[in-house]
């Protein structure tokens, strides 16, 4: 049975998941939103049981262990049989600096080593094409195997017996073996030499990258793993950051809440940029801001889309991948995301707040200028025009629209930010204009979103329902920490939405019924809000328990079952890892206090 006990490897061009038995269960090639050539996570495929796998199988497997090499994206899986035999599988996607640029090929390297005994192993390499529908044609040479499809060809180069790999014949492992899967290109050196050199250089890259991070005194391991995962969800070629590496992992069993998250949501940009800024990952941050600027530059008559492909295009028409059965057989498997057609008014505020860093962060190579400010003003005018118009909201309701407080508040925050940018640039008249607009918007939001009977802000204007995004009113500066309305809103939200240590997004019925699982990042928003209202010890205790909900290698998905702690939803989820980073940064004792 598939689970989210998976590790992620990648190189900021593509990613793959490796389970605790050393099987590559998911890998989209040639990039994040490409064809899942390994797809057993969402199997069985129509091509047949056991297809879509890349596995190292140990005969009479008794147990396994899996971990990352320290401060890297290199995962090590150890398999033990019941008679003293053991093997070690090291998996990674090469990434390192070479010839003045970053080398990040579409390539998975698997290194197989005997640890003890006489382990009997079998190598299973069964890629599929066309979302599980097409079995490739296989050709072979003396040291390689080619998997030929209509749209791409993969080549596996190895120093193992090619016959044993093609025929999936078990053999006693005696010598170290290397498997290099990638484009249909000849390696200049042997598989072993290539794998060894790439491993050493990739390890050095990640450890040096981690050394450059600004991290808190407490919870360093968790923050480092979250930071690496955030980096792995970055498509470096354009700067886009995907929401997750997978598609159609259900938010809860049998609900049909299966979405394709291999794309870039503008809403996420505010949170991701803030996390990258706090980490000091300025180069990644600059690339993401560049993607946002390029995307907003093509803002057409329909306005900004909520979600874009990693190449910046918005052709995300949704359809079902009929060749895949779905996670644990729970289809459908979706390709594309119909949310791109929704009206989501928060996108203007998100884009402005993310881009605002260019005007204030002195570390950045590219600084904000008058031309960029004028473009942001145009987005600001759109934010002012729509902030009290109905939309699908942050939770992307498909069946109804309301005037969502989240959307209105982030548009307000953007207007206020434009006032600060104008002042920074010395444009006093424009600063006064935007601050005036912000005041007007704040008055409307304060009047329309506050429910006197509930003593709380509500999810929508004039409504009674609450949602977890209200925890962000402090984050954006709409409410101050000492404002009694913040404390009372926190109390109302926790009474209605809290289940154990988790927070539901909302509990009212939506297009698919009543939610069954909690949204992981909402718990981190709640932790931050608790700290803001002076309940810091409670916030720290909940945060510690949330860390214990990560999987065995420190990763989080989108959703969690409050009763069982099982992870659900697409994986690993950028939103969740960013929430962890931001909460850790806020709650940690300062280095000066701890040393």
Coordinates of C-alpha atoms in Angstrom, one line a residue:
X1 CA 0.0 0.0 0.0
X2 CA 1.3 3.5 -0.9
X3 CA 2.1 5.8 1.9
X4 CA 3.8 9.2 2.2
X5 CA 6.8 7.6 4.0
X6 CA 8.9 9.0 1.1
X7 CA 12.0 11.0 0.7
X8 CA 12.5 13.6 -2.1
X9 CA 15.5 14.0 -4.2
X10 CA 16.0 16.6 -7.0
X11 CA 18.2 19.3 -8.4
X12 CA 15.8 22.3 -9.0
X13 CA 15.0 21.0 -12.5
X14 CA 13.0 17.9 -11.6
X15 CA 12.3 15.8 -8.5
X16 CA 11.7 12.2 -7.6
X17 CA 10.3 10.4 -4.5
X18 CA 12.0 7.3 -3.0
X19 CA 10.2 5.1 -0.5
X20 CA 11.6 3.3 2.5
X21 CA 12.2 0.2 0.4
X22 CA 14.4 2.0 -2.1
X23 CA 11.8 2.2 -4.8
X24 CA 11.5 5.4 -6.9
X25 CA 7.8 5.7 -6.8
X26 CA 7.3 9.1 -8.5
X27 CA 9.5 11.0 -11.0
X28 CA 8.2 13.5 -13.6
X29 CA 10.6 14.1 -16.5
X30 CA 12.0 16.1 -18.0
X31 CA 10.7 18.6 -15.4
X32 CA 8.3 18.9 -12.4
X33 CA 5.1 19.2 -14.6
X34 CA 6.3 16.5 -17.1
X35 CA 5.3 12.9 -17.6
X36 CA 5.6 10.8 -14.5
X37 CA 7.8 8.1 -15.9
X38 CA 7.8 6.4 -12.5
X39 CA 4.3 6.5 -11.1
X40 CA 3.7 3.6 -8.8
X41 CA 2.7 6.1 -6.1
X42 CA -0.5 6.5 -8.1
X43 CA -0.7 3.0 -9.4
X44 CA -1.4 0.4 -10.5
X45 CA -1.3 1.9 -14.0
X46 CA -3.4 0.7 -16.9
X47 CA -0.2 -0.8 -18.3
X48 CA -0.3 -3.4 -15.6
X49 CA 0.5 -4.2 -12.0
X50 CA 4.1 -3.6 -11.1
X51 CA 4.8 -1.1 -13.9
X52 CA 6.1 2.5 -13.4
X53 CA 8.7 1.4 -10.8
X54 CA 12.5 1.8 -10.4
X55 CA 13.3 -0.5 -7.5
X56 CA 16.2 -2.3 -5.8
X57 CA 14.6 -5.3 -4.2
X58 CA 16.3 -7.4 -1.5
X59 CA 15.2 -11.0 -1.2
X60 CA 13.6 -11.8 2.2
X61 CA 13.6 -8.2 3.2
X62 CA 13.2 -8.0 7.0
X63 CA 13.4 -4.2 7.6
X64 CA 14.8 -1.0 6.3
X65 CA 16.2 2.3 7.4
X66 CA 16.2 5.6 5.5
X67 CA 17.8 9.0 6.1
X68 CA 19.5 11.9 4.3
X69 CA 23.2 12.4 4.2
X70 CA 23.7 15.3 6.6
X71 CA 22.6 18.7 5.2
X72 CA 22.1 17.4 1.7
X73 CA 19.4 16.2 -0.7
X74 CA 21.1 12.8 -1.0
X75 CA 19.0 10.0 0.5
X76 CA 20.4 6.7 1.8
X77 CA 18.2 3.6 2.2
X78 CA 19.6 0.5 4.0
X79 CA 17.8 -2.8 3.4
X80 CA 18.3 -5.8 5.7
X81 CA 17.3 -9.4 5.0
X82 CA 16.5 -12.1 7.6
X83 CA 19.8 -13.9 7.4
X84 CA 22.4 -11.1 8.0
X85 CA 22.5 -9.7 4.5
X86 CA 22.3 -6.0 4.0
X87 CA 22.7 -3.4 1.2
X88 CA 22.8 0.3 1.0
X89 CA 21.2 2.4 -1.8
X90 CA 22.2 6.0 -2.2
X91 CA 20.0 8.1 -4.4
X92 CA 20.4 11.7 -5.7
X93 CA 20.0 14.0 -8.6
X94 CA 23.3 15.7 -9.5
X95 CA 23.6 19.4 -8.8
X96 CA 26.9 21.4 -8.5
X97 CA 28.8 24.3 -9.9
X98 CA 30.8 23.6 -13.1
X99 CA 32.3 25.8 -15.8
X100 CA 30.8 28.9 -14.1
X101 CA 27.2 27.6 -14.1
X102 CA 25.1 25.1 -12.2
X103 CA 25.0 21.6 -13.6
X104 CA 21.6 20.1 -12.9
X105 CA 20.9 17.4 -15.5
X106 CA 17.7 15.4 -15.8
X107 CA 19.4 12.4 -14.1
X108 CA 18.9 10.0 -11.2
X109 CA 22.0 8.3 -9.8
X110 CA 21.6 5.2 -7.7
X111 CA 24.6 3.7 -6.0
X112 CA 24.2 0.1 -4.6
X113 CA 26.6 -1.2 -2.0
X114 CA 26.9 -4.5 -0.1
X115 CA 27.0 -3.9 3.7
X116 CA 27.1 -7.5 5.0
X117 CA 26.4 -11.1 4.2
X118 CA 25.4 -12.4 0.8
X119 CA 22.4 -10.3 -0.2
X120 CA 20.3 -11.5 -3.1
X121 CA 19.0 -8.5 -5.0
X122 CA 16.9 -7.8 -8.1
X123 CA 16.9 -4.5 -10.1
X124 CA 13.5 -3.6 -11.5
X125 CA 13.4 -0.7 -14.0
X126 CA 10.0 -0.2 -15.6
X127 CA 9.4 3.3 -16.7
X128 CA 6.1 4.3 -18.3
X129 CA 5.1 7.1 -20.6
X130 CA 1.9 9.0 -21.3
X131 CA 0.8 9.1 -17.7
X132 CA 0.9 5.3 -17.2
X133 CA -0.6 4.3 -20.5
X134 CA 2.5 3.3 -22.6
X135 CA 5.2 0.7 -22.0
X136 CA 8.4 1.8 -23.8
X137 CA 10.3 -0.2 -26.3
X138 CA 13.6 -1.5 -24.9
X139 CA 16.9 -1.7 -26.7
X140 CA 20.3 -2.4 -25.1
X141 CA 24.0 -2.0 -25.6
X142 CA 27.0 -3.4 -23.7
X143 CA 26.6 -1.0 -20.7
X144 CA 23.3 0.7 -21.2
X145 CA 19.6 0.2 -21.7
X146 CA 17.3 2.5 -23.7
X147 CA 13.6 3.0 -22.9
X148 CA 12.1 4.5 -26.0
X149 CA 8.7 6.3 -26.1
X150 CA 7.0 8.5 -28.6
X151 CA 7.9 11.8 -26.8
X152 CA 11.2 11.0 -24.9
X153 CA 13.9 8.4 -24.6
X154 CA 15.6 7.4 -21.3
X155 CA 18.9 5.8 -21.0
X156 CA 20.1 3.7 -18.1
X157 CA 23.9 3.3 -17.9
X158 CA 25.3 0.8 -15.5
X159 CA 28.2 -1.4 -14.5
X160 CA 25.8 -4.1 -13.5
X161 CA 24.9 -7.0 -15.8
X162 CA 22.6 -5.5 -18.5
X163 CA 21.0 -8.9 -19.0
X164 CA 20.2 -9.1 -15.2
X165 CA 18.6 -5.7 -15.3
X166 CA 16.6 -6.2 -18.5
X167 CA 15.4 -9.7 -17.4
X168 CA 15.1 -8.7 -13.8
X169 CA 17.2 -11.7 -12.7
X170 CA 18.1 -11.9 -9.0
X171 CA 21.9 -12.0 -8.3
X172 CA 24.2 -12.0 -5.3
X173 CA 25.6 -8.6 -4.7
X174 CA 29.3 -8.6 -4.4
X175 CA 30.7 -5.4 -5.9
X176 CA 29.4 -1.9 -5.7
X177 CA 27.2 -1.0 -8.6
X178 CA 26.0 2.3 -10.1
X179 CA 22.9 3.1 -12.1
X180 CA 22.6 6.4 -14.0
X181 CA 19.2 7.1 -15.5
X182 CA 18.9 10.2 -17.7
X183 CA 18.7 11.5 -21.2
X184 CA 19.6 9.4 -24.2
X185 CA 23.2 10.5 -24.1
X186 CA 26.5 8.6 -23.7
X187 CA 28.4 9.1 -20.4
X188 CA 31.9 10.3 -21.0
X189 CA 33.2 8.1 -18.1
X190 CA 32.1 4.8 -16.6
X191 CA 28.9 4.7 -14.5
X192 CA 30.9 4.1 -11.4
X193 CA 33.3 7.0 -11.9
X194 CA 30.5 9.3 -13.0
X195 CA 28.4 8.3 -9.9
X196 CA 31.3 8.7 -7.5
X197 CA 32.3 12.1 -8.9
X198 CA 28.7 13.4 -9.0
X199 CA 28.0 12.2 -5.5
X200 CA 31.0 14.0 -4.0
X201 CA 30.3 17.3 -5.9
X202 CA 26.5 17.2 -5.1
X203 CA 27.2 16.5 -1.4
X204 CA 29.6 19.5 -1.4
X205 CA 27.1 21.7 -3.1
X206 CA 24.3 21.1 -0.7
X207 CA 26.5 21.3 2.4
X208 CA 27.9 24.6 1.2
X209 CA 24.4 25.9 0.4
X210 CA 23.3 25.1 3.9
X211 CA 26.3 26.8 5.4
X212 CA 25.1 30.1 3.9
X213 CA 21.7 29.9 5.5
X214 CA 20.6 32.1 8.5
X215 CA 19.0 29.6 10.9
X216 CA 17.5 29.9 14.4
X217 CA 19.3 28.6 17.5
X218 CA 16.6 26.0 18.1
X219 CA 15.2 23.3 15.8
X220 CA 18.1 23.6 13.4
X221 CA 17.7 20.2 11.9
X222 CA 14.0 20.7 11.1
X223 CA 14.6 24.1 9.6
X224 CA 17.5 22.9 7.4
X225 CA 15.5 20.0 6.1
X226 CA 12.6 22.3 5.4
X227 CA 14.9 24.8 3.6
X228 CA 16.4 22.1 1.4
X229 CA 13.0 20.9 0.6
X230 CA 11.8 24.4 -0.3
X231 CA 14.9 24.7 -2.6
X232 CA 14.1 21.3 -4.2
X233 CA 10.6 22.6 -5.1
X234 CA 12.2 25.5 -7.1
X235 CA 12.4 25.4 -10.9
X236 CA 15.6 27.3 -11.2
X237 CA 15.4 27.9 -15.0
X238 CA 12.5 30.3 -14.5
X239 CA 12.5 30.9 -10.7
X240 CA 9.1 29.4 -10.2
X241 CA 8.4 27.5 -6.9
X242 CA 5.9 24.7 -7.2
X243 CA 3.3 23.9 -4.5
X244 CA 4.3 20.2 -4.3
X245 CA 6.0 17.6 -6.4
X246 CA 3.0 15.4 -6.8
X247 CA -0.5 15.3 -8.3
X248 CA -3.7 13.9 -6.9
X249 CA -2.7 12.7 -3.4
X250 CA -6.2 13.0 -1.8
X251 CA -6.7 15.6 1.0
X252 CA -8.6 12.8 2.7
X253 CA -9.6 9.2 1.8
X254 CA -12.2 8.8 -0.8
X255 CA -13.2 12.5 -1.0
X256 CA -12.3 13.3 -4.6
X257 CA -10.3 16.2 -3.3
X258 CA -7.4 15.3 -5.6
X259 CA -5.5 18.2 -7.2
X260 CA -2.5 18.6 -9.4
X261 CA 0.0 20.8 -7.4
X262 CA 3.0 20.8 -9.7
X263 CA 2.5 24.5 -10.5
X264 CA 3.2 27.9 -9.1
X265 CA 0.5 29.8 -7.1
X266 CA 0.9 33.5 -6.8
X267 CA -0.7 33.3 -3.4
X268 CA 2.2 31.2 -2.1
X269 CA 4.7 33.8 -3.2
X270 CA 4.3 36.1 -0.2
X271 CA 4.9 33.3 2.3
X272 CA 7.8 31.7 0.3
X273 CA 9.6 35.0 -0.3
X274 CA 9.4 35.8 3.4
X275 CA 10.8 32.4 4.3
X276 CA 13.6 32.7 1.8
X277 CA 14.4 36.2 3.2
X278 CA 14.5 35.0 6.7
X279 CA 16.8 32.1 5.7
X280 CA 19.1 34.5 3.8
X281 CA 18.6 32.5 0.6
X282 CA 18.7 35.6 -1.5
X283 CA 19.7 34.1 -4.8
X284 CA 16.7 31.7 -4.8
X285 CA 14.5 34.6 -3.6
X286 CA 15.7 36.9 -6.4
X287 CA 14.9 34.1 -9.0
X288 CA 11.4 33.7 -7.6
X289 CA 10.8 37.5 -7.6
X290 CA 12.0 37.5 -11.2
X291 CA 9.4 34.9 -12.1
X292 CA 6.6 36.9 -10.5
X293 CA 7.7 40.1 -12.3
X294 CA 7.8 38.3 -15.6
X295 CA 4.4 36.7 -15.0
X296 CA 2.7 39.9 -14.0
X297 CA 4.2 41.7 -17.0
X298 CA 1.9 39.6 -19.2
X299 CA -1.1 40.5 -17.2
X300 CA -3.9 40.4 -19.8
X301 CA -7.4 41.6 -19.9
X302 CA -8.6 38.7 -17.8
X303 CA -6.3 39.9 -14.9
X304 CA -3.7 37.9 -13.0
X305 CA -4.3 34.1 -12.9
X306 CA -4.1 32.4 -9.4
X307 CA -1.8 29.7 -10.7
X308 CA 0.7 29.4 -13.5
X309 CA 2.9 26.7 -15.1
X310 CA 6.5 26.7 -14.1
X311 CA 7.3 28.3 -17.5
X312 CA 4.9 31.2 -16.7
X313 CA 2.1 30.2 -19.0
X314 CA -1.5 29.8 -17.8
X315 CA -2.7 26.9 -20.1
X316 CA -3.7 24.7 -17.2
X317 CA -6.9 23.2 -18.5
X318 CA -7.7 20.2 -16.3
X319 CA -8.2 16.6 -17.4
X320 CA -8.0 13.1 -16.0
X321 CA -5.1 10.8 -16.4
X322 CA -7.1 7.6 -17.2
X323 CA -3.9 5.5 -17.2
X324 CA -3.4 5.9 -13.4
X325 CA -5.7 4.4 -10.8
X326 CA -4.8 7.0 -8.1
X327 CA -3.2 6.9 -4.6
X328 CA -4.4 3.7 -3.0
X329 CA -6.8 3.4 -5.9
X330 CA -8.5 6.7 -5.0
X331 CA -8.9 8.5 -8.3
X332 CA -9.2 10.6 -10.2
X333 CA -5.7 11.6 -11.1
X334 CA -5.8 15.1 -12.4
X335 CA -3.4 16.8 -14.9
X336 CA -3.7 20.6 -14.9
X337 CA -5.6 22.7 -12.4
X338 CA -8.9 24.4 -13.2
X339 CA -8.3 26.9 -10.4
X340 CA -6.4 29.0 -13.0
X341 CA -9.8 30.1 -14.3
X342 CA -11.1 31.3 -10.9
X343 CA -11.4 34.8 -9.7
X344 CA -9.0 35.0 -6.8
X345 CA -8.6 38.7 -5.8
X346 CA -5.7 38.1 -3.4
X347 CA -3.3 37.5 -6.3
X348 CA -2.7 41.3 -6.8
X349 CA -1.8 41.7 -3.2
X350 CA 0.4 38.6 -3.1
X351 CA 2.4 39.7 -6.2
X352 CA 2.9 43.2 -4.8
X353 CA 4.1 42.1 -1.3
X354 CA 6.4 39.5 -2.8
X355 CA 8.0 42.0 -5.2
X356 CA 8.3 44.8 -2.5
X357 CA 11.4 43.1 -1.2
X358 CA 13.3 44.5 -4.2
X359 CA 12.9 48.0 -2.8
X360 CA 14.0 47.4 0.8
X361 CA 16.5 44.5 0.8
X362 CA 20.0 46.0 0.3
X363 CA 21.5 42.5 -0.3
X364 CA 19.7 42.0 -3.6
X365 CA 21.5 42.5 -6.9
X366 CA 18.5 43.9 -8.7
X367 CA 16.8 46.8 -6.9
X368 CA 13.4 48.1 -7.4
X369 CA 13.2 51.3 -9.5
X370 CA 10.6 53.8 -10.8
X371 CA 9.6 51.6 -13.8
X372 CA 8.9 48.6 -11.5
X373 CA 7.0 50.8 -9.0
X374 CA 4.7 52.1 -11.8
X375 CA 4.0 48.5 -12.8
X376 CA 3.2 47.6 -9.2
X377 CA 0.9 50.6 -9.0
X378 CA -1.1 49.2 -11.9
X379 CA -1.5 46.0 -9.9
X380 CA -2.4 48.1 -6.9
X381 CA -5.2 49.8 -8.7
X382 CA -6.6 46.4 -9.6
X383 CA -6.3 45.3 -6.0
X384 CA -8.3 48.4 -4.9
X385 CA -10.9 47.7 -7.6
X386 CA -11.6 44.1 -6.6
X387 CA -10.8 43.9 -2.9
X388 CA -14.5 43.9 -1.9
X389 CA -15.7 41.8 -4.9
X390 CA -16.7 38.1 -4.5
X391 CA -14.1 35.6 -5.3
X392 CA -13.2 31.9 -4.8
X393 CA -11.1 32.8 -1.8
X394 CA -7.8 31.3 -0.6
X395 CA -9.3 27.8 -0.4
X396 CA -10.4 27.9 -4.1
X397 CA -14.1 27.0 -3.7
X398 CA -15.4 25.7 -7.0
X399 CA -19.1 26.1 -6.3
X400 CA -19.6 29.5 -4.8
X401 CA -18.0 33.0 -4.3
X402 CA -18.0 35.4 -1.4
X403 CA -16.2 38.6 -0.4
X404 CA -13.3 36.8 1.5
X405 CA -11.6 38.6 4.3
X406 CA -8.3 37.0 3.3
X407 CA -8.4 38.5 -0.2
X408 CA -9.5 41.9 1.0
X409 CA -6.8 42.1 3.8
X410 CA -3.9 41.1 1.6
X411 CA -5.0 43.7 -1.0
X412 CA -5.0 46.2 1.9
X413 CA -1.5 45.2 2.9
X414 CA -0.4 45.7 -0.7
X415 CA -1.8 49.2 -0.8
X416 CA 0.0 50.0 2.4
X417 CA 3.3 48.5 1.0
X418 CA 2.9 50.7 -2.1
X419 CA 2.8 53.7 0.2
X420 CA 6.1 52.6 1.9
X421 CA 7.7 52.0 -1.5
X422 CA 6.7 55.4 -2.7
X423 CA 8.2 57.0 0.4
X424 CA 11.4 55.0 -0.1
X425 CA 11.6 56.3 -3.6
X426 CA 10.9 59.9 -2.5
X427 CA 7.5 60.1 -4.2
X428 CA 5.6 62.0 -1.4
X429 CA 2.4 62.5 -3.4
X430 CA 2.1 58.8 -4.4
X431 CA 2.9 57.8 -0.8
X432 CA 0.0 59.9 0.5
X433 CA -2.2 58.5 -2.2
X434 CA -1.6 54.9 -1.4
X435 CA -1.8 55.4 2.4
X436 CA -5.1 57.1 1.8
X437 CA -6.4 54.1 -0.2
X438 CA -5.1 51.8 2.5
X439 CA -7.0 53.7 5.2
X440 CA -10.2 53.6 3.2
X441 CA -9.8 49.8 2.7
X442 CA -9.0 49.2 6.3
X443 CA -12.2 51.0 7.4
X444 CA -14.3 48.8 5.0
X445 CA -12.7 45.6 6.1
X446 CA -12.9 46.5 9.8
X447 CA -16.6 47.2 9.4
X448 CA -17.7 44.4 7.0
X449 CA -15.6 41.5 8.3
X450 CA -16.1 42.0 12.0
X451 CA -18.9 40.0 13.7
X452 CA -19.9 41.7 16.9
X453 CA -21.9 38.7 18.2
X454 CA -19.0 36.3 17.7
X455 CA -16.4 38.9 18.8
X456 CA -14.3 37.8 15.8
X457 CA -13.4 38.7 12.3
X458 CA -15.1 36.2 9.9
X459 CA -14.1 34.4 6.7
X460 CA -16.2 36.7 4.5
X461 CA -17.9 40.1 4.7
X462 CA -21.1 39.9 6.6
X463 CA -20.7 36.2 7.4
X464 CA -20.5 34.0 10.5
X465 CA -18.2 31.3 9.4
X466 CA -14.5 31.4 10.4
X467 CA -11.5 30.2 8.6
X468 CA -7.8 29.7 9.5
X469 CA -6.6 32.6 7.3
X470 CA -7.8 35.0 10.0
X471 CA -4.7 34.1 11.9
X472 CA -2.8 36.2 9.3
X473 CA -4.4 39.5 10.2
X474 CA -1.5 40.1 12.6
X475 CA 1.1 38.8 10.1
X476 CA 0.1 41.5 7.6
X477 CA -0.1 44.2 10.2
X478 CA -3.9 44.7 10.0
X479 CA -4.2 44.0 13.7
X480 CA -1.5 44.7 16.3
X481 CA -0.5 42.2 18.9
X482 CA -2.1 44.3 21.7
X483 CA -5.4 44.7 19.9
X484 CA -8.1 42.9 21.8
X485 CA -9.8 42.0 18.5
X486 CA -6.8 39.8 17.7
X487 CA -7.0 37.9 20.9
X488 CA -10.7 37.4 20.6
X489 CA -10.4 36.3 17.0
X490 CA -7.8 33.8 18.0
X491 CA -10.1 32.4 20.7
X492 CA -13.1 32.2 18.4
X493 CA -11.0 30.4 15.7
X494 CA -9.5 27.9 18.0
X495 CA -12.9 27.1 19.5
X496 CA -14.4 26.4 16.1
X497 CA -11.5 25.0 14.0
X498 CA -9.0 23.5 16.4
X499 CA -8.8 19.7 16.7
X500 CA -6.0 18.7 19.0
X501 CA -2.8 20.4 17.8
X502 CA -4.2 21.1 14.4
X503 CA -6.4 23.7 12.7
X504 CA -8.9 23.0 10.0
X505 CA -9.1 25.6 7.2
X506 CA -12.8 25.8 7.9
X507 CA -15.5 23.4 9.0
X508 CA -18.5 24.4 6.9
X509 CA -19.6 22.4 4.0
X510 CA -18.0 23.1 0.6
X511 CA -18.3 21.7 -2.9
X512 CA -17.2 18.3 -1.7
X513 CA -18.9 18.1 1.6
X514 CA -17.4 18.7 5.1
X515 CA -13.5 18.6 5.4
X516 CA -12.1 15.5 7.1
X517 CA -8.4 16.6 7.5
X518 CA -6.6 19.6 8.9
X519 CA -4.4 21.8 6.7
X520 CA -0.9 21.5 8.0
X521 CA 0.3 25.1 7.5
X522 CA -2.8 26.5 9.3
X523 CA -1.4 25.0 12.5
X524 CA 1.8 27.0 12.0
X525 CA -0.3 30.2 11.4
X526 CA -2.1 29.4 14.7
X527 CA 1.2 28.9 16.5
X528 CA 2.4 32.3 15.2
X529 CA -0.8 34.0 16.3
X530 CA -0.6 32.4 19.8
X531 CA 2.9 33.8 20.2
X532 CA 1.6 37.3 19.1
X533 CA -1.1 37.4 21.8
X534 CA 1.3 36.5 24.5
X535 CA 0.7 32.7 24.7
X536 CA 4.2 31.8 23.7
X537 CA 4.8 28.8 25.9
X538 CA 1.6 27.2 24.5
X539 CA 2.8 28.1 21.0
X540 CA 6.2 26.4 21.6
X541 CA 4.6 23.3 23.0
X542 CA 2.3 22.9 20.0
X543 CA 5.1 23.6 17.6
X544 CA 7.2 20.8 19.2
X545 CA 4.3 18.4 18.7
X546 CA 3.9 19.5 15.1
X547 CA 7.5 18.7 14.4
X548 CA 6.8 15.2 15.6
X549 CA 4.2 14.8 12.9
X550 CA 6.8 15.0 10.1
X551 CA 7.6 11.8 8.3
X552 CA 10.7 9.7 9.0
X553 CA 13.0 12.0 7.0
X554 CA 11.4 15.3 8.3
X555 CA 8.9 16.1 5.5
X556 CA 5.3 17.3 5.6
X557 CA 2.4 17.0 3.2
X558 CA -0.5 19.3 2.7
X559 CA -3.0 17.7 5.2
X560 CA -3.0 15.6 8.3
X561 CA -5.6 13.4 9.9
X562 CA -6.0 14.8 13.5
X563 CA -7.1 11.5 14.9
X564 CA -4.3 9.3 13.5
X565 CA -1.5 11.7 12.5
X566 CA -1.4 10.2 9.0
X567 CA -0.2 12.6 6.3
X568 CA -2.5 13.2 3.3
X569 CA -2.5 15.6 0.4
X570 CA 0.2 16.5 -2.1
X571 CA 3.8 16.0 -1.0
X572 CA 6.1 17.5 0.1
X573 CA 4.1 20.6 0.5
X574 CA 5.9 23.9 0.1
X575 CA 3.3 25.8 2.2
X576 CA 3.8 23.3 5.1
X577 CA 7.6 23.5 5.0
X578 CA 7.5 27.3 4.8
X579 CA 5.1 27.4 7.8
X580 CA 7.6 25.4 9.8
X581 CA 10.5 27.7 8.8
X582 CA 8.6 30.9 9.7
X583 CA 7.3 29.6 13.0
X584 CA 10.8 28.3 14.1
X585 CA 12.3 31.7 13.2
X586 CA 9.7 33.5 15.4
X587 CA 9.7 31.2 18.4
X588 CA 13.4 30.3 18.7
X589 CA 15.5 31.8 21.5
X590 CA 18.1 34.2 20.2
X591 CA 21.6 32.9 19.9
X592 CA 22.7 35.5 22.5
X593 CA 20.2 34.2 25.0
X594 CA 21.0 30.5 24.4
X595 CA 24.8 30.5 24.5

